[in-house]
XYZ file of C-alpha atoms in Angstrom:
435
model
C 102.157 104.951 105.423
C 101.569 108.374 106.417
C 102.905 111.446 104.620
C 107.073 112.722 105.433
C 107.434 110.065 106.838
C 106.476 105.877 105.814
C 107.416 104.685 102.016
C 104.946 103.196 99.594
C 101.993 103.443 101.463
C 99.196 106.201 101.540
C 99.627 109.852 102.538
C 97.100 110.627 104.904
C 94.925 113.868 104.964
C 94.533 116.126 107.863
C 94.874 119.762 108.664
C 95.175 118.802 112.490
C 98.518 116.377 112.149
C 101.369 116.292 110.365
C 100.374 113.747 108.286
C 100.584 115.297 104.444
C 97.734 114.668 102.055
C 96.617 111.138 100.102
C 93.562 113.586 98.923
C 95.746 114.439 94.843
C 92.228 112.470 94.298
C 90.191 113.421 96.355
C 87.828 115.948 94.066
C 86.459 113.456 91.560
C 84.192 112.539 88.777
C 80.532 112.797 89.014
C 77.940 110.081 91.066
C 77.770 107.988 88.439
C 76.719 104.061 87.957
C 79.756 101.749 88.664
C 81.374 99.806 85.878
C 81.767 96.778 88.629
C 79.305 93.639 88.988
C 77.274 94.323 91.330
C 78.532 94.006 95.005
C 77.950 90.437 96.727
C 78.377 89.416 100.160
C 82.082 88.556 101.463
C 82.261 84.496 101.448
C 83.073 83.365 105.089
C 86.237 81.258 105.670
C 87.988 79.292 108.605
C 91.214 81.325 109.131
C 94.116 80.745 107.387
C 98.124 81.216 107.470
C 97.749 83.183 103.324
C 99.224 87.014 104.436
C 96.356 89.768 103.223
C 93.544 87.610 103.740
C 90.683 89.365 105.622
C 88.363 86.916 105.716
C 90.458 83.741 106.131
C 89.499 81.714 103.374
C 92.825 81.092 102.037
C 93.123 83.554 99.478
C 94.771 87.177 99.409
C 92.786 90.091 99.491
C 93.292 93.850 97.144
C 93.436 96.928 99.405
C 92.553 99.897 98.126
C 93.922 103.661 99.283
C 93.490 107.437 97.896
C 90.400 106.795 95.992
C 88.687 108.911 93.880
C 85.322 111.310 95.527
C 82.021 111.493 94.291
C 81.712 115.358 92.406
C 80.713 117.392 94.827
C 81.359 115.948 98.274
C 82.769 116.954 101.415
C 87.471 117.138 101.991
C 86.382 114.067 104.395
C 88.880 111.065 103.367
C 85.889 108.364 101.377
C 87.095 105.558 102.191
C 89.358 102.493 101.610
C 88.019 100.170 99.040
C 88.688 95.612 100.146
C 88.346 93.701 96.688
C 88.674 90.110 98.207
C 89.919 86.640 96.667
C 88.925 83.566 95.227
C 90.288 80.363 93.785
C 90.738 82.742 90.794
C 91.930 85.683 91.785
C 90.232 88.350 92.560
C 86.973 89.035 92.571
C 85.595 91.947 91.974
C 82.262 91.295 92.218
C 83.158 90.768 96.421
C 84.468 93.885 97.668
C 83.255 97.023 100.577
C 84.146 99.760 101.326
C 85.646 100.821 104.717
C 84.304 103.971 105.759
C 85.086 106.613 108.628
C 81.702 106.962 109.478
C 81.343 103.390 109.808
C 84.187 101.537 110.387
C 86.702 103.957 112.715
C 86.902 104.534 116.105
C 85.300 107.929 117.370
C 87.035 110.208 119.745
C 84.359 110.906 122.041
C 82.052 112.244 119.131
C 83.901 113.019 116.560
C 84.594 110.711 114.158
C 87.269 111.050 111.911
C 88.127 112.358 108.539
C 90.810 110.693 107.393
C 90.928 106.667 107.030
C 94.478 105.588 105.827
C 95.796 101.509 105.295
C 99.229 101.527 106.462
C 99.669 98.059 107.066
C 98.680 94.112 107.348
C 99.064 90.804 109.526
C 97.585 89.305 111.709
C 98.047 90.789 115.313
C 96.210 88.648 117.334
C 96.908 84.906 115.800
C 93.060 83.831 114.916
C 93.708 83.027 110.939
C 92.103 86.342 109.293
C 94.542 89.027 108.890
C 93.881 93.073 110.240
C 93.690 96.112 108.910
C 96.156 98.593 109.988
C 95.240 102.345 109.971
C 95.854 105.721 110.524
C 93.538 108.834 111.597
C 93.170 111.701 112.472
C 91.920 112.263 116.477
C 91.477 115.608 117.814
C 94.639 117.401 119.532
C 94.793 120.794 120.959
C 98.156 121.257 120.770
C 99.109 121.133 124.004
C 101.521 117.580 125.392
C 101.779 114.983 123.964
C 98.978 113.312 120.703
C 97.209 110.979 121.041
C 97.526 107.751 119.274
C 96.690 107.839 115.981
C 96.392 104.245 114.794
C 93.298 102.249 114.561
C 92.969 98.031 114.289
C 90.462 96.803 111.933
C 90.418 93.066 112.385
C 89.841 90.676 110.277
C 86.695 87.785 110.687
C 85.137 85.232 109.068
C 82.675 88.596 107.595
C 86.210 90.760 106.411
C 86.843 93.335 107.593
C 83.234 96.014 107.038
C 81.434 94.404 109.513
C 82.649 96.117 112.491
C 84.305 99.222 113.642
C 87.990 99.886 114.209
C 89.903 99.932 117.654
C 92.480 102.066 118.565
C 95.503 101.283 119.240
C 97.502 101.611 123.547
C 100.634 102.076 123.935
C 101.713 101.920 127.401
C 103.215 106.055 128.197
C 107.005 103.955 129.286
C 106.985 102.877 125.015
C 106.164 106.260 124.022
C 108.932 109.258 124.020
C 108.426 113.194 123.003
C 105.797 114.749 121.320
C 105.264 113.631 118.051
C 102.570 112.040 116.549
C 103.514 108.164 116.294
C 103.453 107.262 112.818
C 104.418 104.496 110.156
C 102.952 101.611 111.651
C 105.203 98.053 110.961
C 104.512 95.009 111.076
C 106.883 91.779 111.650
C 107.836 88.892 114.334
C 110.715 91.056 115.463
C 111.642 88.685 118.522
C 111.114 85.762 116.725
C 108.346 84.025 118.821
C 105.704 83.324 116.003
C 103.319 86.290 117.429
C 103.440 89.335 115.142
C 104.759 92.889 116.535
C 104.218 96.862 115.538
C 106.865 99.134 115.267
C 105.787 102.646 115.355
C 108.029 105.461 115.634
C 108.585 108.000 118.234
C 110.456 111.551 119.028
C 113.668 111.439 117.144
C 115.647 108.193 115.900
C 113.475 105.506 118.506
C 110.647 103.906 118.176
C 107.694 101.904 120.537
C 108.250 98.686 119.929
C 104.958 96.937 120.712
C 105.195 93.259 121.258
C 102.178 90.740 119.770
C 99.899 89.633 120.012
C 97.335 91.663 120.534
C 94.673 91.750 122.686
C 91.193 92.838 120.858
C 90.910 96.033 122.434
C 93.806 97.189 120.827
C 96.485 96.335 123.592
C 100.244 94.771 122.425
C 101.732 91.996 125.267
C 104.066 93.798 126.155
C 105.635 97.060 125.627
C 108.580 98.392 127.407
C 111.083 101.726 126.684
C 111.331 103.033 123.571
C 115.016 101.482 121.152
C 116.719 103.545 119.475
C 116.846 102.635 115.518
C 119.046 103.552 113.081
C 116.975 106.052 111.542
C 113.773 107.843 111.843
C 111.138 106.465 109.351
C 110.059 103.782 109.301
C 109.371 101.537 106.029
C 108.088 98.219 104.568
C 110.089 96.611 102.060
C 106.412 96.121 99.490
C 103.138 97.853 99.476
C 100.852 97.065 102.562
C 103.689 94.805 103.545
C 104.948 93.039 106.783
C 108.546 92.937 107.349
C 110.386 90.331 106.467
C 113.849 87.862 107.919
C 116.720 88.754 106.288
C 119.489 87.849 108.138
C 117.781 84.321 108.940
C 117.795 84.411 111.972
C 114.132 83.370 112.840
C 113.227 86.937 113.722
C 112.052 89.790 111.060
C 114.441 92.635 110.307
C 112.935 96.455 109.501
C 113.725 98.838 107.392
C 114.872 102.365 108.737
C 114.956 105.525 106.792
C 117.215 108.670 106.874
C 113.978 110.930 105.916
C 110.683 110.378 104.458
C 108.692 109.736 100.665
C 109.352 112.369 98.561
C 113.187 112.643 99.341
C 116.088 110.694 98.751
C 117.771 109.022 101.444
C 119.872 106.323 103.082
C 118.106 103.044 104.788
C 120.033 100.520 106.875
C 117.936 97.668 108.059
C 117.180 97.475 112.575
C 118.155 93.816 113.098
C 115.537 91.693 115.164
C 116.448 89.231 117.738
C 114.930 87.874 121.043
C 114.440 91.230 122.252
C 113.733 92.883 119.048
C 115.076 94.667 116.709
C 117.421 96.295 118.772
C 120.654 96.066 116.298
C 121.701 98.319 113.679
C 122.580 96.387 110.375
C 126.263 96.206 109.045
C 125.782 98.890 105.929
C 123.407 101.427 104.782
C 121.752 101.001 101.166
C 122.557 103.853 99.014
C 120.767 106.989 99.070
C 117.535 106.214 97.466
C 113.273 106.845 97.611
C 112.263 102.957 98.183
C 114.800 100.189 98.590
C 113.390 96.111 97.982
C 114.553 92.899 99.271
C 114.288 89.448 96.615
C 116.744 86.839 95.426
C 116.869 87.770 92.326
C 120.088 86.311 90.797
C 121.290 82.635 91.887
C 122.893 81.691 95.211
C 119.939 81.801 97.928
C 121.027 85.126 99.671
C 118.071 88.118 99.812
C 119.980 91.448 97.324
C 119.001 94.607 98.240
C 117.274 96.994 95.177
C 117.713 100.923 95.587
C 115.597 102.681 93.231
C 117.079 106.634 93.257
C 116.212 109.787 90.574
C 113.984 108.657 87.556
C 114.277 105.446 88.842
C 117.844 104.709 88.672
C 118.389 101.676 90.230
C 121.291 100.807 92.779
C 121.393 96.296 93.009
C 123.185 94.809 96.191
C 124.731 98.101 97.194
C 126.330 99.311 94.075
C 125.227 102.784 93.197
C 123.313 103.781 90.499
C 123.882 100.866 88.446
C 120.881 100.251 86.378
C 118.850 103.510 84.479
C 115.302 102.855 83.935
C 113.643 106.314 83.276
C 110.605 105.525 84.752
C 110.107 109.062 86.083
C 109.304 110.941 88.986
C 109.720 109.312 92.536
C 109.536 105.619 92.103
C 108.401 103.555 93.788
C 108.992 99.737 94.080
C 107.492 95.420 94.280
C 109.558 92.175 93.635
C 108.342 89.014 94.105
C 108.097 86.522 91.645
C 106.488 87.001 88.374
C 107.731 84.379 85.887
C 107.323 81.092 87.782
C 111.286 80.416 87.637
C 112.202 80.729 90.897
C 114.235 84.296 91.257
C 112.452 87.457 92.188
C 111.048 90.047 90.225
C 110.843 93.471 90.121
C 108.310 95.823 89.279
C 109.171 100.049 89.602
C 106.294 102.462 89.386
C 106.404 105.741 87.810
C 105.872 107.881 85.072
C 106.669 105.434 82.404
C 106.418 102.225 85.088
C 108.487 98.963 83.901
C 109.155 95.404 84.441
C 112.521 93.796 85.028
C 113.473 90.597 85.357
C 115.652 88.099 88.207
C 117.233 85.381 86.910
C 120.516 83.379 87.416
C 122.728 85.478 86.189
C 120.910 88.389 88.095
C 118.553 91.026 87.264
C 117.845 91.259 83.822
C 119.433 94.954 82.173
C 116.791 94.872 79.890
C 113.479 97.283 80.298
C 110.573 95.984 79.389
C 107.188 99.261 79.547
C 104.158 98.591 81.467
C 101.256 98.911 79.484
C 99.072 102.319 81.326
C 95.328 103.333 80.379
C 95.172 105.729 78.663
C 93.129 108.630 81.004
C 91.199 111.526 80.240
C 92.385 115.191 80.732
C 96.179 116.838 79.839
C 99.053 116.734 81.425
C 100.945 113.031 82.268
C 99.823 110.424 84.200
C 101.693 107.750 87.238
C 101.025 104.816 87.778
C 102.346 103.171 91.646
C 102.514 99.591 92.791
C 99.523 98.472 94.197
C 100.375 95.189 94.978
C 102.461 92.399 93.465
C 101.236 88.957 95.147
C 99.789 85.519 93.735
C 96.016 86.125 94.126
C 95.300 83.380 91.428
C 96.587 80.625 93.241
C 99.334 79.479 90.154
C 102.269 80.638 91.947
C 102.802 83.438 89.352
C 102.838 86.789 91.395
C 99.835 89.874 89.817
C 100.675 92.865 89.586
C 98.146 95.543 90.854
C 98.906 99.679 88.923
C 97.144 102.353 90.419
C 97.002 105.171 87.634
C 96.285 108.326 88.008
C 96.101 111.454 85.997
C 95.774 114.931 88.030
C 92.745 114.730 90.674
C 89.855 113.473 89.106
C 90.820 110.625 86.849
C 92.736 107.322 87.670
C 92.538 103.447 86.813
C 93.266 100.161 88.692
C 94.317 97.271 86.287
C 95.299 93.878 87.314
C 97.816 91.980 85.223
C 98.057 88.534 86.093
C 102.007 86.876 86.375
C 103.715 84.945 83.591
C 106.647 83.641 81.860
C 107.333 86.922 80.163
C 106.630 89.394 83.033
C 102.880 90.896 84.030
C 100.843 90.085 81.247
C 99.204 93.102 79.174
C 95.922 91.381 79.113
C 94.323 92.596 82.105
C 92.338 90.343 84.290
C 90.172 93.383 84.691
C 89.810 97.121 85.758
C 88.125 99.846 87.210
C 88.346 103.566 88.895
C 88.775 104.100 92.346
C 85.519 106.214 92.008
C 83.676 102.891 91.843
C 83.805 102.329 95.203
C 81.900 105.691 95.972
C 79.492 105.826 93.189
C 75.963 105.169 93.104
């Protein structure tokens, strides 16, 4: 998601359009050998319905954005790392690096300098998940800006074998002269195909009906539609929207402000004509909102994180303090295997809260974070909370970063007590660019 706009998504580095910098990690450590195993080819799959499965082998894959760049590198984005899944979980040897030079669609002779992951879904219904990215196409500031969103289509060989195509937004679906931004996937009309919502100027979106062609064109697109806010936000990192009112169409989470600012959020409810109706109530102000079945009863409950990780549960403002520090990130999934959704909060002191028949626990369990070189505090961001190893418990992937030069990605298997302190494996994002 782009800076100042989407939530819990990677921020963008660009000097030529209003996306902010994801480049807290751009200047990085010295060239060195990767600590990961030697890279292997991506195993070919035959297509699946698994979410975030780029090579169609039935196992979810991991997207790692905002990579540390090699020392002496330019300011250009070093790319997006992909770790592919297997029957035993994420396979660190099966990985690839997507770069603007190799994988972005150029504009004329200009290759994008920025290449940032935004959301994942199967846009063309071929059984291979697709990655939606944002770039920085050249713009002279006159008239309507170009569309910065590009689509990388999955295949039996994964994502790295092809170049992205530019998303085609028909002129009738655009409004105003702001950059189209914050793409969010979802089946907003309930027809079984994944659609895309992209911001337009003001409280409007370009609603693009899927499926999409391999040239980046939607099946259909009408006039921009009004939504109850100006910023779009998936309820989990890189995720697609979900159907929260159980009417067969996904619902879109809309915020009154972008990341870094506490703001109210509200649902734009999906239906046969798309996400046209505003939800019945706004959620309390906060930095992130997620949904889950945190207690008995079967209904989805909203949790919003405010300052210092103070949680508002089911619309009750500030009911639970977690002291995570900093601007929080949230992720919700079933980690313990008891059929209740659990919660992970990212921050300076990341935490886990278990769901139960009685509701979300008030016992805050601190998550272990790696020690990183350098002075000052570190901050952990939730990259994924997904069942990678097939045991029906979601596994946690945290990115912990200190300053501009050091980070660590840690993979914690899910278990009866929450994310395991013993790691499946870990690495630094600089491993993707190591020589």
